């Protein structure tokens, strides 16, 4: 259970500390679940500063040049065809940086096997959120977070 936005940011920051070039995190959950807040905490942790992190709902992609390398924040909610993924640079982002992908369903066949799936739902008490992590490939070992 993640009771506050600050706790969501802290969880995201702890995961960001385990990431490097080529890492992919998918963010799933209903509208308003907290996917973008998770991404904000993650990106700010890597930047080491308070950045303005807009939701990429309308732009589909926001890219950040950070000391650890590029971080790409995708929101694929409005994507209609998987063929559009290359037009927005998904393949390049997956190869050359860290990728955070909201609404990843349309891209599943193009995502690496080594990825972390972050599922965000309403909290068990009706307050906050519940976050479930599922790692595949190398992420199975990376999920030993203190």
Tab-separated table of N, CA and C in Angstrom, residues 4 7 16 21 23-24 28 35 40-41 46 65 73 77 85 92 96 99 101 103 107-108 121 132 134 143:
chain	number	residue	atom	x	y	z
A	4	UNK	N	0.329	7.906	0.165
A	4	UNK	CA	0.386	9.304	-0.255
A	4	UNK	C	1.164	9.441	-1.566
A	7	UNK	N	4.762	9.036	-0.830
A	7	UNK	CA	5.155	7.624	-0.740
A	7	UNK	C	5.277	7.002	-2.125
A	16	UNK	N	14.089	3.665	-9.377
A	16	UNK	CA	14.960	4.403	-10.300
A	16	UNK	C	16.429	4.144	-9.988
A	21	UNK	N	20.528	2.231	-18.647
A	21	UNK	CA	20.216	2.230	-20.072
A	21	UNK	C	19.640	0.872	-20.475
A	23	UNK	N	16.596	-0.195	-19.633
A	23	UNK	CA	15.526	-0.645	-18.749
A	23	UNK	C	14.178	-0.097	-19.209
A	24	UNK	N	13.165	-0.927	-19.047
A	24	UNK	CA	11.807	-0.590	-19.462
A	24	UNK	C	10.859	-0.878	-18.304
A	28	UNK	N	0.623	0.450	-15.521
A	28	UNK	CA	-0.775	0.175	-15.823
A	28	UNK	C	-1.656	0.540	-14.640
A	35	UNK	N	-0.233	6.707	-12.399
A	35	UNK	CA	0.876	6.338	-13.291
A	35	UNK	C	1.811	7.520	-13.539
A	40	UNK	N	6.725	10.834	-12.385
A	40	UNK	CA	7.320	12.074	-11.866
A	40	UNK	C	8.353	11.778	-10.787
A	41	UNK	N	7.996	10.922	-9.845
A	41	UNK	CA	8.936	10.572	-8.779
A	41	UNK	C	10.169	9.882	-9.317
A	46	UNK	N	16.076	10.534	-10.715
A	46	UNK	CA	17.230	10.411	-11.614
A	46	UNK	C	17.832	11.762	-11.957
A	65	UNK	N	16.831	14.552	-20.948
A	65	UNK	CA	18.272	14.285	-21.028
A	65	UNK	C	18.821	14.403	-19.613
A	73	UNK	N	9.326	9.088	-21.422
A	73	UNK	CA	8.057	8.845	-20.739
A	73	UNK	C	6.965	8.846	-21.805
A	77	UNK	N	-2.083	5.845	-24.455
A	77	UNK	CA	-3.539	5.760	-24.313
A	77	UNK	C	-4.260	6.060	-25.625
A	85	UNK	N	4.091	3.149	-33.319
A	85	UNK	CA	5.090	3.152	-32.247
A	85	UNK	C	6.477	3.534	-32.740
A	92	UNK	N	13.982	3.105	-30.585
A	92	UNK	CA	15.198	3.862	-30.243
A	92	UNK	C	15.252	4.135	-28.745
A	96	UNK	N	18.281	2.986	-26.241
A	96	UNK	CA	19.251	4.018	-25.896
A	96	UNK	C	19.041	4.702	-24.548
A	99	UNK	N	12.975	3.659	-20.371
A	99	UNK	CA	11.633	3.945	-20.875
A	99	UNK	C	10.580	3.660	-19.819
A	101	UNK	N	6.480	3.525	-19.699
A	101	UNK	CA	5.413	3.443	-20.693
A	101	UNK	C	4.059	3.277	-20.012
A	103	UNK	N	0.008	2.896	-20.279
A	103	UNK	CA	-0.911	2.246	-21.209
A	103	UNK	C	-0.134	1.430	-22.252
A	107	UNK	N	1.716	-1.954	-27.184
A	107	UNK	CA	3.130	-2.152	-27.490
A	107	UNK	C	3.692	-3.470	-26.965
A	108	UNK	N	2.901	-4.285	-26.309
A	108	UNK	CA	3.418	-5.478	-25.628
A	108	UNK	C	4.308	-6.326	-26.541
A	121	UNK	N	-3.414	0.442	-8.455
A	121	UNK	CA	-4.859	0.388	-8.237
A	121	UNK	C	-5.206	1.178	-6.979
A	132	UNK	N	1.568	-3.064	-7.332
A	132	UNK	CA	2.082	-4.428	-7.477
A	132	UNK	C	3.172	-4.399	-8.541
A	134	UNK	N	5.789	-6.602	-10.996
A	134	UNK	CA	6.067	-7.909	-11.598
A	134	UNK	C	7.279	-7.751	-12.513
A	143	UNK	N	14.321	-6.919	-8.202
A	143	UNK	CA	13.220	-6.562	-7.306
A	143	UNK	C	13.517	-6.777	-5.841
